């Protein structure tokens, strides 16, 4: 069956908030004269893991570490980075092509609703979505399929009518567990060979127009 609804992840796919996250943490470690270790920085599941990141920094800095100040400074720096953040290359074109094809669009993200809606609204993409499903609306995060099942329920469709787009292996696993086909657009911090469960793997959203993707998936 040819899909008539596209369901997108948000962070790292529609907007590259993964790079700004990493840069904000690098900046905060450098402020203490330290280099951020990258091993284990990106979790293999959705949701917020900043408590573990702050704990690692606290252990490296020692007793002088002030987490409240650290969080305030880091998030302020990330806000500056986000002032110029735009949708990833090719995403606006995909949204335009979807409209031309009469496809409905949705977002299924492990991030909170306020985060997802805030950035999509600023980018002018929020009102182009039929529904969203977010991490603070479900009990478990990806790779659990709960957020995709919520999106499907709000859309009122069977999984066969949808096509998911993800940038991480745990996102692909969540989509597949919900019964969806999935196109992977790996972010820069995940090895491409980890996306064997995806139906199609692209180097980037700008690499293929939607009609060509749908032809390959159908």
mmCIF file of C-alpha atoms in Angstrom:
data_model
loop_
_atom_site.group_PDB
_atom_site.id
_atom_site.type_symbol
_atom_site.label_atom_id
_atom_site.label_comp_id
_atom_site.label_asym_id
_atom_site.label_seq_id
_atom_site.Cartn_x
_atom_site.Cartn_y
_atom_site.Cartn_z
ATOM 1 C CA UNK A 1 0.000 0.000 0.000
ATOM 2 C CA UNK A 2 1.266 3.460 -0.903
ATOM 3 C CA UNK A 3 1.431 5.582 2.282
ATOM 4 C CA UNK A 4 -0.804 8.629 2.533
ATOM 5 C CA UNK A 5 0.627 9.946 5.814
ATOM 6 C CA UNK A 6 4.212 10.793 6.729
ATOM 7 C CA UNK A 7 5.259 10.749 10.399
ATOM 8 C CA UNK A 8 8.509 12.507 11.253
ATOM 9 C CA UNK A 9 10.815 12.409 14.225
ATOM 10 C CA UNK A 10 11.807 15.924 15.327
ATOM 11 C CA UNK A 11 15.249 16.267 16.950
ATOM 12 C CA UNK A 12 18.059 15.574 14.517
ATOM 13 C CA UNK A 13 15.691 15.043 11.593
ATOM 14 C CA UNK A 14 13.431 18.046 11.029
ATOM 15 C CA UNK A 15 15.877 20.334 12.835
ATOM 16 C CA UNK A 16 19.480 19.608 13.802
ATOM 17 C CA UNK A 17 19.113 20.108 17.529
ATOM 18 C CA UNK A 18 21.561 17.241 18.077
ATOM 19 C CA UNK A 19 24.498 19.373 16.894
ATOM 20 C CA UNK A 20 23.481 22.310 19.076
ATOM 21 C CA UNK A 21 23.104 19.967 22.050
ATOM 22 C CA UNK A 22 26.594 18.580 21.532
ATOM 23 C CA UNK A 23 28.128 22.012 20.979
ATOM 24 C CA UNK A 24 26.509 23.401 24.143
ATOM 25 C CA UNK A 25 28.007 20.579 26.196
ATOM 26 C CA UNK A 26 31.418 20.974 24.566
ATOM 27 C CA UNK A 27 31.260 24.671 25.398
ATOM 28 C CA UNK A 28 30.383 23.953 29.036
ATOM 29 C CA UNK A 29 33.203 21.422 29.447
ATOM 30 C CA UNK A 30 35.661 23.864 27.864
ATOM 31 C CA UNK A 31 34.531 26.536 30.331
ATOM 32 C CA UNK A 32 36.010 24.278 33.023
ATOM 33 C CA UNK A 33 39.186 23.680 31.005
ATOM 34 C CA UNK A 34 38.065 20.164 30.020
ATOM 35 C CA UNK A 35 37.316 18.237 26.836
ATOM 36 C CA UNK A 36 33.953 16.512 26.551
ATOM 37 C CA UNK A 37 34.314 12.731 26.069
ATOM 38 C CA UNK A 38 32.030 11.668 23.218
ATOM 39 C CA UNK A 39 31.702 7.993 24.170
ATOM 40 C CA UNK A 40 28.156 7.435 25.357
ATOM 41 C CA UNK A 41 27.113 11.066 24.915
ATOM 42 C CA UNK A 42 24.180 10.183 22.642
ATOM 43 C CA UNK A 43 21.918 7.623 24.299
ATOM 44 C CA UNK A 44 20.430 4.648 22.475
ATOM 45 C CA UNK A 45 16.941 5.716 23.529
ATOM 46 C CA UNK A 46 14.752 8.794 23.419
ATOM 47 C CA UNK A 47 14.118 11.186 26.257
ATOM 48 C CA UNK A 48 16.294 13.455 28.378
ATOM 49 C CA UNK A 49 19.588 12.060 29.721
ATOM 50 C CA UNK A 50 21.043 15.355 30.900
ATOM 51 C CA UNK A 51 21.113 14.201 34.543
ATOM 52 C CA UNK A 52 23.777 11.666 33.580
ATOM 53 C CA UNK A 53 25.662 14.286 31.572
ATOM 54 C CA UNK A 54 25.713 16.715 34.490
ATOM 55 C CA UNK A 55 26.837 13.922 36.811
ATOM 56 C CA UNK A 56 29.755 13.137 34.494
ATOM 57 C CA UNK A 57 30.784 16.796 34.367
ATOM 58 C CA UNK A 58 30.466 17.128 38.139
ATOM 59 C CA UNK A 59 32.738 14.123 38.627
ATOM 60 C CA UNK A 60 35.314 15.624 36.263
ATOM 61 C CA UNK A 61 35.254 19.103 37.821
ATOM 62 C CA UNK A 62 35.091 18.150 41.471
ATOM 63 C CA UNK A 63 33.676 19.909 44.531
ATOM 64 C CA UNK A 64 33.702 23.365 42.932
ATOM 65 C CA UNK A 65 31.068 22.340 40.392
ATOM 66 C CA UNK A 66 27.739 24.201 40.593
ATOM 67 C CA UNK A 67 25.124 22.382 38.523
ATOM 68 C CA UNK A 68 22.534 25.151 38.746
ATOM 69 C CA UNK A 69 24.964 27.676 37.308
ATOM 70 C CA UNK A 70 26.240 25.143 34.773
ATOM 71 C CA UNK A 71 22.741 24.419 33.507
ATOM 72 C CA UNK A 72 21.834 28.093 33.283
ATOM 73 C CA UNK A 73 24.951 29.018 31.317
ATOM 74 C CA UNK A 74 24.811 25.997 29.004
ATOM 75 C CA UNK A 75 21.148 26.407 28.084
ATOM 76 C CA UNK A 76 21.626 30.149 27.538
ATOM 77 C CA UNK A 77 24.451 29.364 25.132
ATOM 78 C CA UNK A 78 22.314 26.778 23.347
ATOM 79 C CA UNK A 79 19.508 29.328 23.027
ATOM 80 C CA UNK A 80 21.957 31.594 21.187
ATOM 81 C CA UNK A 81 22.820 28.732 18.821
ATOM 82 C CA UNK A 82 19.108 28.111 18.235
ATOM 83 C CA UNK A 83 18.449 31.706 17.201
ATOM 84 C CA UNK A 84 19.771 30.821 13.763
ATOM 85 C CA UNK A 85 18.547 27.221 13.652
ATOM 86 C CA UNK A 86 16.506 26.352 10.547
ATOM 87 C CA UNK A 87 14.877 23.137 9.323
ATOM 88 C CA UNK A 88 17.407 20.652 7.970
ATOM 89 C CA UNK A 89 18.250 20.940 4.257
ATOM 90 C CA UNK A 90 15.482 19.414 2.153
ATOM 91 C CA UNK A 91 12.806 19.416 4.868
ATOM 92 C CA UNK A 92 10.867 22.437 3.587
ATOM 93 C CA UNK A 93 10.940 20.893 0.116
ATOM 94 C CA UNK A 94 9.573 17.612 1.498
ATOM 95 C CA UNK A 95 6.738 19.479 3.211
ATOM 96 C CA UNK A 96 5.928 21.326 -0.021
ATOM 97 C CA UNK A 97 6.001 18.102 -2.050
ATOM 98 C CA UNK A 98 3.769 16.377 0.498
ATOM 99 C CA UNK A 99 1.193 19.150 0.110
ATOM 100 C CA UNK A 100 1.298 18.780 -3.667
ATOM 101 C CA UNK A 101 0.772 15.023 -3.302
ATOM 102 C CA UNK A 102 -2.073 15.428 -0.805
ATOM 103 C CA UNK A 103 -0.199 13.650 1.983
ATOM 104 C CA UNK A 104 -0.876 14.310 5.641
ATOM 105 C CA UNK A 105 2.066 15.100 7.917
ATOM 106 C CA UNK A 106 2.646 14.318 11.588
ATOM 107 C CA UNK A 107 5.437 14.352 14.158
ATOM 108 C CA UNK A 108 6.212 11.629 16.710
ATOM 109 C CA UNK A 109 8.978 12.760 19.074
ATOM 110 C CA UNK A 110 10.376 11.684 22.425
ATOM 111 C CA UNK A 111 10.879 15.366 23.303
ATOM 112 C CA UNK A 112 8.295 17.391 25.259
ATOM 113 C CA UNK A 113 5.402 19.054 23.456
ATOM 114 C CA UNK A 114 6.561 22.574 24.394
ATOM 115 C CA UNK A 115 9.991 21.950 22.834
ATOM 116 C CA UNK A 116 8.660 20.399 19.619
ATOM 117 C CA UNK A 117 5.814 22.869 19.093
ATOM 118 C CA UNK A 118 7.952 25.878 19.940
ATOM 119 C CA UNK A 119 10.585 25.227 17.299
ATOM 120 C CA UNK A 120 8.159 23.997 14.645
ATOM 121 C CA UNK A 121 5.986 27.066 15.148
ATOM 122 C CA UNK A 122 8.971 29.396 14.836
ATOM 123 C CA UNK A 123 10.015 27.606 11.638
ATOM 124 C CA UNK A 124 6.510 27.917 10.170
ATOM 125 C CA UNK A 125 5.988 24.153 10.028
ATOM 126 C CA UNK A 126 3.634 23.513 12.934
ATOM 127 C CA UNK A 127 0.426 24.512 11.153
ATOM 128 C CA UNK A 128 1.291 22.133 8.305
ATOM 129 C CA UNK A 129 0.968 19.100 10.583
ATOM 130 C CA UNK A 130 -2.218 17.107 11.058
ATOM 131 C CA UNK A 131 -1.150 15.914 14.527
ATOM 132 C CA UNK A 132 1.821 15.678 16.862
ATOM 133 C CA UNK A 133 2.627 13.095 19.527
ATOM 134 C CA UNK A 134 5.313 13.965 22.069
ATOM 135 C CA UNK A 135 7.368 12.352 24.798
ATOM 136 C CA UNK A 136 5.543 13.942 27.707
ATOM 137 C CA UNK A 137 2.270 12.462 26.441
ATOM 138 C CA UNK A 138 3.328 8.798 26.701
ATOM 139 C CA UNK A 139 4.715 6.511 29.390
ATOM 140 C CA UNK A 140 7.837 5.322 27.545
ATOM 141 C CA UNK A 141 10.311 6.743 25.044
ATOM 142 C CA UNK A 142 11.735 5.308 21.822
ATOM 143 C CA UNK A 143 12.607 2.495 21.092
ATOM 144 C CA UNK A 144 9.260 1.876 22.756
ATOM 145 C CA UNK A 145 6.578 2.432 20.067
ATOM 146 C CA UNK A 146 4.192 4.347 22.371
ATOM 147 C CA UNK A 147 4.629 7.753 20.743
ATOM 148 C CA UNK A 148 4.088 6.306 17.264
ATOM 149 C CA UNK A 149 0.988 4.463 18.427
ATOM 150 C CA UNK A 150 -0.319 7.720 19.870
ATOM 151 C CA UNK A 151 0.317 9.475 16.557
ATOM 152 C CA UNK A 152 -1.477 6.726 14.641
ATOM 153 C CA UNK A 153 -4.406 6.882 17.050
ATOM 154 C CA UNK A 154 -4.704 10.647 16.647
ATOM 155 C CA UNK A 155 -4.458 10.306 12.879
ATOM 156 C CA UNK A 156 -7.076 7.555 12.896
ATOM 157 C CA UNK A 157 -5.106 5.342 10.518
ATOM 158 C CA UNK A 158 -3.677 1.841 10.392
ATOM 159 C CA UNK A 159 0.138 1.561 10.347
ATOM 160 C CA UNK A 160 0.078 0.402 6.725
ATOM 161 C CA UNK A 161 -1.034 3.874 5.640
ATOM 162 C CA UNK A 162 1.884 5.634 7.322
ATOM 163 C CA UNK A 163 5.577 6.064 6.623
ATOM 164 C CA UNK A 164 7.991 7.101 9.380
ATOM 165 C CA UNK A 165 11.185 9.115 8.996
ATOM 166 C CA UNK A 166 13.905 8.729 11.631
ATOM 167 C CA UNK A 167 17.536 9.694 12.253
ATOM 168 C CA UNK A 168 18.491 7.127 14.937
ATOM 169 C CA UNK A 169 18.395 3.324 15.227
ATOM 170 C CA UNK A 170 16.171 3.479 18.323
ATOM 171 C CA UNK A 171 13.776 5.710 16.396
ATOM 172 C CA UNK A 172 13.658 3.194 13.556
ATOM 173 C CA UNK A 173 13.029 0.422 16.096
ATOM 174 C CA UNK A 174 10.118 2.367 17.582
ATOM 175 C CA UNK A 175 8.537 2.964 14.181
ATOM 176 C CA UNK A 176 8.918 -0.662 13.138
ATOM 177 C CA UNK A 177 7.490 -1.878 16.467
ATOM 178 C CA UNK A 178 4.413 0.247 15.766
ATOM 179 C CA UNK A 179 4.005 -1.524 12.418
ATOM 180 C CA UNK A 180 5.255 1.356 10.272
ATOM 181 C CA UNK A 181 7.628 1.299 7.367
ATOM 182 C CA UNK A 182 10.558 3.604 8.018
ATOM 183 C CA UNK A 183 12.977 5.757 6.055
ATOM 184 C CA UNK A 184 16.223 6.491 7.899
ATOM 185 C CA UNK A 185 18.127 9.743 7.472
ATOM 186 C CA UNK A 186 21.033 9.061 9.863
ATOM 187 C CA UNK A 187 22.300 12.026 11.836
ATOM 188 C CA UNK A 188 26.006 12.799 11.815
ATOM 189 C CA UNK A 189 26.635 11.021 15.128
ATOM 190 C CA UNK A 190 25.373 7.540 14.254
ATOM 191 C CA UNK A 191 27.084 4.997 11.990
ATOM 192 C CA UNK A 192 25.065 4.258 8.857
ATOM 193 C CA UNK A 193 25.571 0.506 9.239
ATOM 194 C CA UNK A 194 23.345 0.550 12.346
ATOM 195 C CA UNK A 195 20.214 1.202 10.266
ATOM 196 C CA UNK A 196 19.658 -2.305 8.912
ATOM 197 C CA UNK A 197 16.037 -2.308 10.181
ATOM 198 C CA UNK A 198 15.065 0.662 7.995
ATOM 199 C CA UNK A 199 13.247 0.115 4.706
ATOM 200 C CA UNK A 200 15.339 2.816 3.037
ATOM 201 C CA UNK A 201 18.420 4.796 4.123
ATOM 202 C CA UNK A 202 19.152 8.275 2.758
ATOM 203 C CA UNK A 203 22.223 10.444 3.198
ATOM 204 C CA UNK A 204 20.006 13.469 3.722
ATOM 205 C CA UNK A 205 16.554 14.903 3.131
ATOM 206 C CA UNK A 206 17.861 16.879 0.168
ATOM 207 C CA UNK A 207 19.067 13.693 -1.542
ATOM 208 C CA UNK A 208 15.719 12.450 -2.844
ATOM 209 C CA UNK A 209 12.328 14.017 -3.628
ATOM 210 C CA UNK A 210 9.314 12.501 -1.902
ATOM 211 C CA UNK A 211 7.793 10.974 -5.060
ATOM 212 C CA UNK A 212 10.992 8.966 -5.615
ATOM 213 C CA UNK A 213 11.009 7.825 -1.982
ATOM 214 C CA UNK A 214 7.377 6.721 -2.164
ATOM 215 C CA UNK A 215 8.090 4.788 -5.373
ATOM 216 C CA UNK A 216 10.866 2.871 -3.624
ATOM 217 C CA UNK A 217 8.795 2.167 -0.511
ATOM 218 C CA UNK A 218 5.518 1.172 -2.187
#
